[in-house]
Tab-separated table of C-alpha atoms and ligand atoms in Angstrom:
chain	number	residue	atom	x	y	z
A	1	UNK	CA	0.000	0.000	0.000
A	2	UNK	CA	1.372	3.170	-0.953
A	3	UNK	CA	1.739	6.610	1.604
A	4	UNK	CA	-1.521	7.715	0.107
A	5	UNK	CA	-3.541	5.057	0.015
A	6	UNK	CA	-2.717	4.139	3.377
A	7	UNK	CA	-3.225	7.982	4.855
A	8	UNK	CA	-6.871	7.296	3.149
A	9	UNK	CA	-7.167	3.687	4.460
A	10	UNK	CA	-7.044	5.233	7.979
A	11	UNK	CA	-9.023	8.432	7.165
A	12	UNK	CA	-11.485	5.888	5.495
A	13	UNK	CA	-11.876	3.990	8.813
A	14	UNK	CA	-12.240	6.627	11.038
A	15	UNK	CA	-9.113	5.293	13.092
A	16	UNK	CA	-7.013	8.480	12.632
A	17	UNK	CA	-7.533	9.415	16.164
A	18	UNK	CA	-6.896	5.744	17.592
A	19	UNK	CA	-3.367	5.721	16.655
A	20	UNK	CA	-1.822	7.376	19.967
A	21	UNK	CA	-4.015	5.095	21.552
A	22	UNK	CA	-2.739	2.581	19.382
A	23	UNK	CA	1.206	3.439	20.015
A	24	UNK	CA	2.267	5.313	16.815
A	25	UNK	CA	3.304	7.813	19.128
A	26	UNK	CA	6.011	10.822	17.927
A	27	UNK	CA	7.797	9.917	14.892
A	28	UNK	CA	11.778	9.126	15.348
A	29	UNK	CA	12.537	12.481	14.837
A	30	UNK	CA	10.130	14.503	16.656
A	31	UNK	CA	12.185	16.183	19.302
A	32	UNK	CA	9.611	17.437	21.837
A	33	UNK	CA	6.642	14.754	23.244
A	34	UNK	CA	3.432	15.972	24.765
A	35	UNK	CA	4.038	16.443	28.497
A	36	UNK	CA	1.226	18.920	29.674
A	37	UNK	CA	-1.111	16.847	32.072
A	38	UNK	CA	-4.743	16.633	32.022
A	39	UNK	CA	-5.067	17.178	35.512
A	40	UNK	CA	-4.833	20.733	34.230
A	41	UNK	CA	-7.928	20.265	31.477
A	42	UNK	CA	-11.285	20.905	31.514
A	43	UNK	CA	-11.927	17.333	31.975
A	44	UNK	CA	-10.065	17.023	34.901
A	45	UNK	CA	-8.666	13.651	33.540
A	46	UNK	CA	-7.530	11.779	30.421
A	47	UNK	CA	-6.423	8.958	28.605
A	48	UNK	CA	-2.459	10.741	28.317
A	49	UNK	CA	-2.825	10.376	24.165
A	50	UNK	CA	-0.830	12.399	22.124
A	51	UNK	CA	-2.762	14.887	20.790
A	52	UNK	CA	-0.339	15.043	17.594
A	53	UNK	CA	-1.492	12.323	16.494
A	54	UNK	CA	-5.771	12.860	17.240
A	55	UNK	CA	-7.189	14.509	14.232
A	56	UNK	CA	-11.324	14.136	14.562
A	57	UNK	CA	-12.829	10.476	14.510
A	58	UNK	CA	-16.417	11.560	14.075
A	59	UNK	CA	-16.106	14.563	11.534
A	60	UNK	CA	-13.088	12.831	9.386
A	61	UNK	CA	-14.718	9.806	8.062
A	62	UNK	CA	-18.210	11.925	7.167
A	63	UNK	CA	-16.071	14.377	5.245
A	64	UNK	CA	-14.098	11.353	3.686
A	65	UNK	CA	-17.268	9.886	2.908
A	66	UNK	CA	-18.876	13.037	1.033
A	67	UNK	CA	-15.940	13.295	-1.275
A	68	UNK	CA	-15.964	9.629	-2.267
A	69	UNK	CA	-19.826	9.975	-2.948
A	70	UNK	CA	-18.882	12.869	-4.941
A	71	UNK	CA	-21.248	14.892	-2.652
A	72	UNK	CA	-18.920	17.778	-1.453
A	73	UNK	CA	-20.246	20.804	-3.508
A	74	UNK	CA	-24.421	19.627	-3.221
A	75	UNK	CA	-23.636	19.953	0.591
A	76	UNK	CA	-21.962	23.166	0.628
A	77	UNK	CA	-24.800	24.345	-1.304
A	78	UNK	CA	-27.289	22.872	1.078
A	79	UNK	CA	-25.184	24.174	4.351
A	80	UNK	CA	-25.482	27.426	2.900
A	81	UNK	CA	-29.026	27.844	3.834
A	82	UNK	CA	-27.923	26.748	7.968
A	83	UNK	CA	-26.856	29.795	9.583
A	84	UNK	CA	-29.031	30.028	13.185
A	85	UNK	CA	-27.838	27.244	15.825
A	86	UNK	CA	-31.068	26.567	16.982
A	87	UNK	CA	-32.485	26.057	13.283
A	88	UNK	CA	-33.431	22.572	11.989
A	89	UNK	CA	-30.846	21.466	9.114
A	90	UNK	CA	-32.153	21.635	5.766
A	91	UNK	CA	-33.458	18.772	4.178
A	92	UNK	CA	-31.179	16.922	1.174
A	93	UNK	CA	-28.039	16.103	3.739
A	94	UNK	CA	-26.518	12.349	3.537
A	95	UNK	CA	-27.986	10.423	6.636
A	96	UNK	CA	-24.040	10.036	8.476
A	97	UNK	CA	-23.442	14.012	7.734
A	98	UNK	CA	-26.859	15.053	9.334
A	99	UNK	CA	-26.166	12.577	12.446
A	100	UNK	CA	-22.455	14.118	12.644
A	101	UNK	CA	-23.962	17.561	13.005
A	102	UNK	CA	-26.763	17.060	15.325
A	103	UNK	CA	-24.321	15.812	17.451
A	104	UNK	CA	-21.621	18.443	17.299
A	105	UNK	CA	-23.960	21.159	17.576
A	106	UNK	CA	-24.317	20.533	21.005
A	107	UNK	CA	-22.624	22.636	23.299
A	108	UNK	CA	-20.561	20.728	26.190
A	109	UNK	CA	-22.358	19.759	29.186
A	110	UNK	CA	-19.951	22.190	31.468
A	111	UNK	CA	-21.189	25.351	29.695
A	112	UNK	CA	-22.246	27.663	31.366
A	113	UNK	CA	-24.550	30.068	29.853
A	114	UNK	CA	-23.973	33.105	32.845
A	115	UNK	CA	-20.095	33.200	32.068
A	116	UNK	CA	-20.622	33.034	28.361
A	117	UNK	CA	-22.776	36.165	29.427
A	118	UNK	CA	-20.123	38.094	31.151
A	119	UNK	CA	-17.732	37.224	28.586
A	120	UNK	CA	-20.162	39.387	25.769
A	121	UNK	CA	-20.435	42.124	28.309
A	122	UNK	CA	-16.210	42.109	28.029
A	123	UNK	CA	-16.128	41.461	23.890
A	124	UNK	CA	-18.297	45.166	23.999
A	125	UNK	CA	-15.983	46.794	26.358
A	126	UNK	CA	-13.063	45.247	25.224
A	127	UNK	CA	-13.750	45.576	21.870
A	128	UNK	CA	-10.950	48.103	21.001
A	129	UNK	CA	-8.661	45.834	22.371
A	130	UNK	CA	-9.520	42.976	21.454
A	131	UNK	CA	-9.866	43.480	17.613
A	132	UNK	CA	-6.412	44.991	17.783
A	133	UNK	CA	-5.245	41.785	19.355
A	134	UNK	CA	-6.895	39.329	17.297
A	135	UNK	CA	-5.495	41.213	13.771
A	136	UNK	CA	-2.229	42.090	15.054
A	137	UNK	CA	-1.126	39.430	17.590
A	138	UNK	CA	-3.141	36.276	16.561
A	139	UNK	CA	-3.590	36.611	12.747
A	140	UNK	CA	-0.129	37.631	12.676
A	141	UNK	CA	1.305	35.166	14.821
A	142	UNK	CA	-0.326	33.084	12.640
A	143	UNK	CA	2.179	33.418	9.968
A	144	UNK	CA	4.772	32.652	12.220
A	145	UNK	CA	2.923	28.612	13.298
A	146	UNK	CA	5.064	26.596	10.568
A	147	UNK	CA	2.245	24.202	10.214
A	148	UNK	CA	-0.719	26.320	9.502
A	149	UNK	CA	1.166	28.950	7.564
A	150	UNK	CA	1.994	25.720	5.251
A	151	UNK	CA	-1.630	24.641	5.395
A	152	UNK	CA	-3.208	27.861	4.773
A	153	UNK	CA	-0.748	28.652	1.832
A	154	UNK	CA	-1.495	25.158	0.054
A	155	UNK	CA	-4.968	24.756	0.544
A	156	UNK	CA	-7.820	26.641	-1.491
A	157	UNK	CA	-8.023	29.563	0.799
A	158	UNK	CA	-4.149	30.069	0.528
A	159	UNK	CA	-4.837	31.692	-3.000
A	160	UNK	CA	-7.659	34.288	-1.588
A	161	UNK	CA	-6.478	35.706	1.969
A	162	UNK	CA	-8.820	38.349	1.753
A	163	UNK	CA	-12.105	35.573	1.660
A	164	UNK	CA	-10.053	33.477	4.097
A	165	UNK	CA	-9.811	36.110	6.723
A	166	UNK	CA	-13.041	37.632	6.288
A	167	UNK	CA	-14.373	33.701	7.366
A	168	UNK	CA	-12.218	33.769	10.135
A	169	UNK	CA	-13.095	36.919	11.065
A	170	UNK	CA	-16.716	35.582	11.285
A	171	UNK	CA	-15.544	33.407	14.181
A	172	UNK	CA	-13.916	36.201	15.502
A	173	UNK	CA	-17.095	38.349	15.314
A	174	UNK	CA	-19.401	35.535	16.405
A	175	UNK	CA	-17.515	34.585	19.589
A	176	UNK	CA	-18.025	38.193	20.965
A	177	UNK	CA	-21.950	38.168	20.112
A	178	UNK	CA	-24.203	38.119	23.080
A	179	UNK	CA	-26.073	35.000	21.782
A	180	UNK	CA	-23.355	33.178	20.532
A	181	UNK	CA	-23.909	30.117	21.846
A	182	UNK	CA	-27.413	30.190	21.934
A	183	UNK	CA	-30.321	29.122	19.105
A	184	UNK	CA	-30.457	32.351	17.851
A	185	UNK	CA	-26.975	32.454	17.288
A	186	UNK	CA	-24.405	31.624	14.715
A	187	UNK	CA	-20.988	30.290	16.741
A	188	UNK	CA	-22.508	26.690	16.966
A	189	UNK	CA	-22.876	26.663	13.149
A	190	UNK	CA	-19.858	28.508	12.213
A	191	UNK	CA	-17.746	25.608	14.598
A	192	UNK	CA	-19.105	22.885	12.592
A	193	UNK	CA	-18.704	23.987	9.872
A	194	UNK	CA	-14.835	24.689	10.483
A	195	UNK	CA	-14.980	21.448	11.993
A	196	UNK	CA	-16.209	20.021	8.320
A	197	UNK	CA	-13.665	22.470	6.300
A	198	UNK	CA	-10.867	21.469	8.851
A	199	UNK	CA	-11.740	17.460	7.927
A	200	UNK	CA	-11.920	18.435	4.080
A	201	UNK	CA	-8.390	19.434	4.732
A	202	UNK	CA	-7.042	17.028	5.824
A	203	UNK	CA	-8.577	14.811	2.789
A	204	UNK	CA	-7.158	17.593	0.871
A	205	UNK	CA	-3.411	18.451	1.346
A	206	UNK	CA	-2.415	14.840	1.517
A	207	UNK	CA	-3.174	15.187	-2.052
A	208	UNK	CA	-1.215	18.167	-2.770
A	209	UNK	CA	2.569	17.794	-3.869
A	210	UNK	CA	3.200	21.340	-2.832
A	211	UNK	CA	2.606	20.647	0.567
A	212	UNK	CA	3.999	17.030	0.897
A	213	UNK	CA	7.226	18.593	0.020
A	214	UNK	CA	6.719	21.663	2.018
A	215	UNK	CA	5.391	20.221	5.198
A	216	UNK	CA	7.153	17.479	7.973
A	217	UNK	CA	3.792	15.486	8.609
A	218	UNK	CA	1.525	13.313	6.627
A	219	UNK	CA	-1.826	14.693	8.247
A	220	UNK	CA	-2.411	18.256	9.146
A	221	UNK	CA	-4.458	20.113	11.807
A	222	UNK	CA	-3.922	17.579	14.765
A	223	UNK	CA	-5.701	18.359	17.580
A	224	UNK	CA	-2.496	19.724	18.965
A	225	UNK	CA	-1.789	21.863	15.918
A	226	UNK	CA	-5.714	23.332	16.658
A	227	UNK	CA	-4.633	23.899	20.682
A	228	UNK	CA	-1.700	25.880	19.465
A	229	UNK	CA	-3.776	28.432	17.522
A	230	UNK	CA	-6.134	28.321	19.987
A	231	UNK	CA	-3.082	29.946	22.453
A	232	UNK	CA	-2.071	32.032	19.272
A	233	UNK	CA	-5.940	33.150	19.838
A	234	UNK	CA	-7.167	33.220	23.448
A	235	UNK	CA	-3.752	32.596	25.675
A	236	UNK	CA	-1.895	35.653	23.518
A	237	UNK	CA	-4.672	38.350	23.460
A	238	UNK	CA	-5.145	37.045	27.484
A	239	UNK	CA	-1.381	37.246	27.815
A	240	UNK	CA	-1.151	40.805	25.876
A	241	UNK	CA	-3.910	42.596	28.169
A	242	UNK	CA	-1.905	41.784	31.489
A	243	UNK	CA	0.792	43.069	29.382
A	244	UNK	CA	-0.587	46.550	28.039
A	245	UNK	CA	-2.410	46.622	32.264
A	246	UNK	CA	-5.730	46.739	30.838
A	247	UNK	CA	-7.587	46.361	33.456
A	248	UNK	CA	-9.634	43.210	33.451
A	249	UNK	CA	-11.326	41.953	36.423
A	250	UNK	CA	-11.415	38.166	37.765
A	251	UNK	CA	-15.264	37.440	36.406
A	252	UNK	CA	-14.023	38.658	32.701
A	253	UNK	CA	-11.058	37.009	32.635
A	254	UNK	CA	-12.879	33.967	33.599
A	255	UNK	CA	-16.084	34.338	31.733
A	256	UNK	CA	-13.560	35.077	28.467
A	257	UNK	CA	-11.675	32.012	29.226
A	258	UNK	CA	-14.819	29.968	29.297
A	259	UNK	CA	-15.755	31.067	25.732
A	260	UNK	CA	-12.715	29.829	23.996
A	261	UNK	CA	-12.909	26.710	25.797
A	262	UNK	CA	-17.023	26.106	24.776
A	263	UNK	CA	-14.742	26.856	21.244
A	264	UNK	CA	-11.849	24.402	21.699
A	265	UNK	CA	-14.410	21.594	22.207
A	266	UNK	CA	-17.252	22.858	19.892
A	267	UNK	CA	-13.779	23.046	17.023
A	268	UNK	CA	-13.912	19.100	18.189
A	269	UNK	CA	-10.340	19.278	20.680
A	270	UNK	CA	-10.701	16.917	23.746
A	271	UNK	CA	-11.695	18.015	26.896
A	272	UNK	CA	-8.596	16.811	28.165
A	273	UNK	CA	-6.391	19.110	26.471
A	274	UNK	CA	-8.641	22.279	27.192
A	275	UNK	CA	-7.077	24.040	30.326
A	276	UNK	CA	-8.541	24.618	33.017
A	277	UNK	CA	-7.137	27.712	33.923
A	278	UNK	CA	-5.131	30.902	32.839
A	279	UNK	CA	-2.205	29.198	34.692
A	280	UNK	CA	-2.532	26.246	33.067
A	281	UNK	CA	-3.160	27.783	29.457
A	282	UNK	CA	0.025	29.707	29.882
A	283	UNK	CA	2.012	26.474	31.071
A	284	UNK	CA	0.425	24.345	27.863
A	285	UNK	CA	1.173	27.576	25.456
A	286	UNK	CA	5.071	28.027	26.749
A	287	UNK	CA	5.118	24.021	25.893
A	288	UNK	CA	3.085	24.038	22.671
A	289	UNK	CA	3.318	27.275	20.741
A	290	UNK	CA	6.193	29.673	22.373
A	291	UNK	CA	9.103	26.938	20.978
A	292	UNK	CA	7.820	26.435	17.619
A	293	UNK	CA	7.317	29.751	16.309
A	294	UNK	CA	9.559	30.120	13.046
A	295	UNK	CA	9.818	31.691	9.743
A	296	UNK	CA	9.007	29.732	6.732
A	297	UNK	CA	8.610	30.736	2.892
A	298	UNK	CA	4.934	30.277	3.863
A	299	UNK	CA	4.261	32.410	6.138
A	300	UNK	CA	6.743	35.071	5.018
A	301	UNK	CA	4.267	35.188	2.352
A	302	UNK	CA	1.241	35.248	4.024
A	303	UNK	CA	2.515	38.209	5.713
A	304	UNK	CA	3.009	40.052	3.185
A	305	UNK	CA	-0.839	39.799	2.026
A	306	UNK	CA	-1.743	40.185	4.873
A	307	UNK	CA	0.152	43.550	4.937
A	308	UNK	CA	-1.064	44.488	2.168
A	309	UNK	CA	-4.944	43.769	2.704
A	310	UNK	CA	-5.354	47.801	3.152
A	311	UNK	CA	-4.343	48.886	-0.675
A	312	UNK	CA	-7.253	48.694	-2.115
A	313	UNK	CA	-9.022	51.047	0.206
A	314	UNK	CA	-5.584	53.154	0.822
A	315	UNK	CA	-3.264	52.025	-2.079
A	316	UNK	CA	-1.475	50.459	1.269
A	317	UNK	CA	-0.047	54.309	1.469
A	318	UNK	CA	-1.571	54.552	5.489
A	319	UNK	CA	-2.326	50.797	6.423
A	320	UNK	CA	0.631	48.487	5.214
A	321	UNK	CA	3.069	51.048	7.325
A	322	UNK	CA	0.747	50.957	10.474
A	323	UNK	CA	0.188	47.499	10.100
A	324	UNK	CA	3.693	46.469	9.930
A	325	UNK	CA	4.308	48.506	13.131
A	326	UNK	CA	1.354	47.023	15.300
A	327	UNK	CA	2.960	43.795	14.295
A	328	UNK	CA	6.603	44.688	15.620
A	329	UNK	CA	4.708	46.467	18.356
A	330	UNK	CA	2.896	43.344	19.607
A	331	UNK	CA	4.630	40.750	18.290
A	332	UNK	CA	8.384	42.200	18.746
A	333	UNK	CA	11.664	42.560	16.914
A	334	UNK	CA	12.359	39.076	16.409
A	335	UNK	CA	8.875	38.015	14.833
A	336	UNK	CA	8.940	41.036	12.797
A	337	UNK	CA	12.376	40.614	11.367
A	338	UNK	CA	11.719	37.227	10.685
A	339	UNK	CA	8.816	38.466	8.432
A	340	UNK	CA	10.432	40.939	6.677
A	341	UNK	CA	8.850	43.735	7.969
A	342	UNK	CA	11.006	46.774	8.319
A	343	UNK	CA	10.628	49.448	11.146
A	344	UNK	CA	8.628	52.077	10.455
A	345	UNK	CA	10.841	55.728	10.738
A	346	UNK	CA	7.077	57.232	12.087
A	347	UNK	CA	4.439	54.423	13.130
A	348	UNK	CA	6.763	52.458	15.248
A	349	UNK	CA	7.926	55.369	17.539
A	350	UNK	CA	4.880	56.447	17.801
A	351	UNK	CA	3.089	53.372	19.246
A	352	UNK	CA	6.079	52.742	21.549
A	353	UNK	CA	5.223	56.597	22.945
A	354	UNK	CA	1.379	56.554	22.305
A	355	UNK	CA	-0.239	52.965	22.697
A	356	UNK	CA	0.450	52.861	26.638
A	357	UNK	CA	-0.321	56.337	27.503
A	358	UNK	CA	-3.616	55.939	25.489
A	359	UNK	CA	-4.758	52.868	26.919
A	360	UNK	CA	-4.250	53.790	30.601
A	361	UNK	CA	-5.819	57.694	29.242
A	362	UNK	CA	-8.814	55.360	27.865
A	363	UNK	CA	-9.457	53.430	30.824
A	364	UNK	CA	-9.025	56.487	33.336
A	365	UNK	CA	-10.839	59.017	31.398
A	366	UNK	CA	-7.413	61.255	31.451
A	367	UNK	CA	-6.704	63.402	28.515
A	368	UNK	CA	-2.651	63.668	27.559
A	369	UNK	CA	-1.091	65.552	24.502
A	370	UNK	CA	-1.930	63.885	21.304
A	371	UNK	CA	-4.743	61.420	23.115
A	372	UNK	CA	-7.145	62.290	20.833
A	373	UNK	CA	-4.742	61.998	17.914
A	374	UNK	CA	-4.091	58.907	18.674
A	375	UNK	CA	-7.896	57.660	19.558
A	376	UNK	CA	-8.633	58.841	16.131
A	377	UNK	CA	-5.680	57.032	14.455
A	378	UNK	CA	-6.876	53.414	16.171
A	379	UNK	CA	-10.691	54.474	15.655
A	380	UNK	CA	-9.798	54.842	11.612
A	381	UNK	CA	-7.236	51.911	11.320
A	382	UNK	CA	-10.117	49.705	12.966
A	383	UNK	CA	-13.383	50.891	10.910
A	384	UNK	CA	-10.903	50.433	8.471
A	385	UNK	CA	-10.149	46.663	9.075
A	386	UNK	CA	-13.888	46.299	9.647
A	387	UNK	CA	-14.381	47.321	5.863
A	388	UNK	CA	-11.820	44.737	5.014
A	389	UNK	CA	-12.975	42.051	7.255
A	390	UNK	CA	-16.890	42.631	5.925
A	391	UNK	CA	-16.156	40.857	2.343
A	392	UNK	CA	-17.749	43.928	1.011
A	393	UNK	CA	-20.954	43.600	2.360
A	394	UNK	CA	-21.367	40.030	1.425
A	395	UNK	CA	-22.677	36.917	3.925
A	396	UNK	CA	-19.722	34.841	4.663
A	397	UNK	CA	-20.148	31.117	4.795
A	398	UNK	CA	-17.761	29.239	5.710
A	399	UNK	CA	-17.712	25.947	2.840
A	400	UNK	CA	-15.263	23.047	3.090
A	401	UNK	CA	-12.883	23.100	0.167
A	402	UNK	CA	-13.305	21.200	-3.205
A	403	UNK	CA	-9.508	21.427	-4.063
A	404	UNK	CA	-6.080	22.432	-2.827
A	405	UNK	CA	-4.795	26.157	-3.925
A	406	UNK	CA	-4.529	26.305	-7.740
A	407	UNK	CA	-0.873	26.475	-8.342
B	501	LIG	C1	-10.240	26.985	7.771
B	501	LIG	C2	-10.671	28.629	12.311
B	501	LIG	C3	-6.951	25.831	13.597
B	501	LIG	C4	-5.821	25.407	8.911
B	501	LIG	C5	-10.722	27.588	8.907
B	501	LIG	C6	-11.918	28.371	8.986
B	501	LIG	C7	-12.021	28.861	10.238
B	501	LIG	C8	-10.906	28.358	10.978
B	501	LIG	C9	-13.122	29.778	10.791
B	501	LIG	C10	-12.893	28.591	7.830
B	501	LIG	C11	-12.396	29.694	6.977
B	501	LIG	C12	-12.066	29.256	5.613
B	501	LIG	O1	-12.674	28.320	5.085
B	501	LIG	O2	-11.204	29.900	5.016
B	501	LIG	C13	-9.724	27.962	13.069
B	501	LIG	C14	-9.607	28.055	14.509
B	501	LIG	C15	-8.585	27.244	14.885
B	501	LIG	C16	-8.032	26.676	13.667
B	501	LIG	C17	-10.490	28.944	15.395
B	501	LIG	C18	-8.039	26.933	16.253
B	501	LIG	C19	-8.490	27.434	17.386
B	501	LIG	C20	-6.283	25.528	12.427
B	501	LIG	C21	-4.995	24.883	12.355
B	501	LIG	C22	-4.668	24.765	11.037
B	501	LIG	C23	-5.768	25.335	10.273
B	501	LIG	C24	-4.189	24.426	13.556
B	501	LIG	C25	-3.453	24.169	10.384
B	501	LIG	C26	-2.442	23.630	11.015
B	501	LIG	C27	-6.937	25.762	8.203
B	501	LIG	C28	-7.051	25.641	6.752
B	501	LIG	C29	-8.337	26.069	6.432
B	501	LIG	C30	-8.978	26.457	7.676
B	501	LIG	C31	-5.965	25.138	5.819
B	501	LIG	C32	-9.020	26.064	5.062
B	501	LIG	C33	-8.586	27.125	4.135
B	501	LIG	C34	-9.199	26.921	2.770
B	501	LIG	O3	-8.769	26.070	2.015
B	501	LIG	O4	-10.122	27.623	2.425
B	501	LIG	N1	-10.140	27.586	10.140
B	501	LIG	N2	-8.762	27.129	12.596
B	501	LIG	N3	-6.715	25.782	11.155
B	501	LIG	N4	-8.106	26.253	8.710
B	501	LIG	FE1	-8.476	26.603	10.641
């Protein structure tokens, strides 16, 4: 049996996620094994599996299923149309697909709907924040992951950043909703169906001889590989607050904790690698995602786009500069340089005078010198972003992938 066929034997079966339990732990060569314990985990306990090698044994063999049926598009089409959590799935879905998503529409039996509260009530006064955080520490940082910049480059998406972010922005966006969780709202659906696009992935790249000579691993987005975004996400922007002394008291911090784990399990991650904790996010992030940050080809790419999503609003004369400064700003000199992305003679000073002074003038009323400057230059950058970020006005729905990036 050849590397393929046997990657598609196992998808096939639905026994990707067996083999930790199995034994087919770390490859040879891997150089770090998983040692955070699930003591620390939502769950409280678990089986001590390498989550390297757990990918998603219900939603992988449905997805594997749809594309050997030939049914991939017809179900995109019909998805389209289920957008409300609490709304009955349209009719027309295979009978394994429909089962799949009744089931991981369901939110974890730990949620708590009163935290998920709070944690709205801190997206709104947050916001400023946390938008700035999630474009300029996460989405860059995400350049920076080897694995999913090589993912995101090679598959479908990797060809149209601007539709990629604007769906990722929509779990961005629907995280902070007040009814995210709940049947009126839209984070249940927009899980499952990342869930499903995440799956179609990983039927995908396999396929592509781009990445099977770019990438170090036969299978992508482990549920490891989803934990460390997850840190790039929640853990960083939690991290980054303490850092800039925003204020944020011990109910937000928890309730905001509790949304992105309701997320980690809803994006199909084990309970038993969801911390429990602040603490015991930061310990699993300085294990997981602090030592593998790195440059590659990739992601220097990525960046770049990213940089430039701005021009055609701006001709990238205002936002590529202030961009590329938020991103040495948050990220620091190392991450920068490793992205190419030059100092900025005017934008870089300035935050390193301004960003402090304006977020302790924000949250204490004060006025300084050049406070209101500064409010407006954030305010513009982010209605800015927003405009970016809104696909022009059209509904984003998140599909899983046909085919790999055209290349
Ligand atoms: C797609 C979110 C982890 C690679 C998506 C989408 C969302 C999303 C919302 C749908 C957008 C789209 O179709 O373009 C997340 C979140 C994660 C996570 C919240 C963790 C907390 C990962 C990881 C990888 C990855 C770890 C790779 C190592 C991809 C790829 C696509 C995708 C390649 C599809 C792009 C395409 O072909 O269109 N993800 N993701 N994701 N994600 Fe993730």
């Amino acid at each position: 049996m050849d590397e393929l066929s046997r990657r598609k034997a196992l998808l096939s079966g639905g026994a990707l996620s067996a083999l930790g339990a199995l034994g087919f732990t770390a490859p040879a060569h891997a150089s770090r094994t998983w040692t955070w314990s699930a003591q620390g985990s939502v769950a409280g306990s678990g089986a001590g599996v390498d989550p390297r090698w757990m990918w998603d044994e219900e939603a992988d063999p449905v997805v594997e299923g749809l594309f050997e049926r030939g049914e991939v598009s017809r179900v995109n089409e019909i998805l389209s149309a289920w957008t409300k959590n609490g709304q009955p799935l349209p009719d027309g879905l295979p009978a394994d697909l429909r089962d799949f998503i009744e089931h991981a529409r369901q939110v974890p039996a730990w949620t708590d709907f009163d935290k998920l509260g709070q944690a709205y009530d801190f997206n709104e006064r947050r916001g400023l924040y946390l938008g700035v955080l999630y474009g300029m520490a996460s989405g860059m940082m995400s350049t920076v992951i080897p694995k999913e910049a090589r993912a995101v480059y090679h598959s479908y998406g990797g060809a149209n950043m601007k539709d990629r972010i604007a769906k990722t922005a929509k779990l961005g966006y629907d995280i902070g909703t007040r009814n995210a969780y709940s049947p009126d709202g839209e984070m249940a659906v927009t899980c499952v169906k990342t869930r499903l696009t995440h799956a179609g992935v990983r039927h995908l790249l396999p396929q592509s001889p781009h990445w099977n000579a770019a990438a170090p691993e036969d299978i992508p987005i482990s549920q490891a590989d989803i934990m460390v975004t997850w840190h790039s996400l929640a853990t960083t922007v939690r991290q980054k607050l303490t850092e800039w002394e925003v204020p944020v008291a011990p109910e937000d911090s928890a309730a905001y904790l509790h949304s992105w784990q309701v997320t980690g399990h809803m994006l199909g991650v084990s309970d038993e690698y969801i911390p429990a904790s602040w603490e015991e996010a930061n310990n699993q992030a300085a294990q997981v995602l602090t030592p593998i940050l790195a440059p590659t080809p990739e992601g220097v790419n990525l960046a770049d786009i990213l940089l430039d999503l701005g021009a055609p609003i701006d001709g990238a004369l205002l936002s590529r500069p202030v961009l590329g400064a938020f991103t040495r700003y948050t990220l620091g000199d190392q991450i920068a340089d490793w992205l190419s992305i030059p100092r900025e003679p005017v934008w870089s000073p300035l935050l390193e005078t301004f960003w402090r002074p304006f977020i302790i003038a924000r949250e204490t009323g004060l006025n300084f010198p050049g406070s209101q400057e500064t409010y407006f230059l954030f305010d513009e950058f982010l209605r800015k972003a927003v405009l970016i970020y809104l696909n022009d006005g059209k509904p984003i729905n998140i599909e899983i992938p046909t085919t790999n990036r055209p290349s």
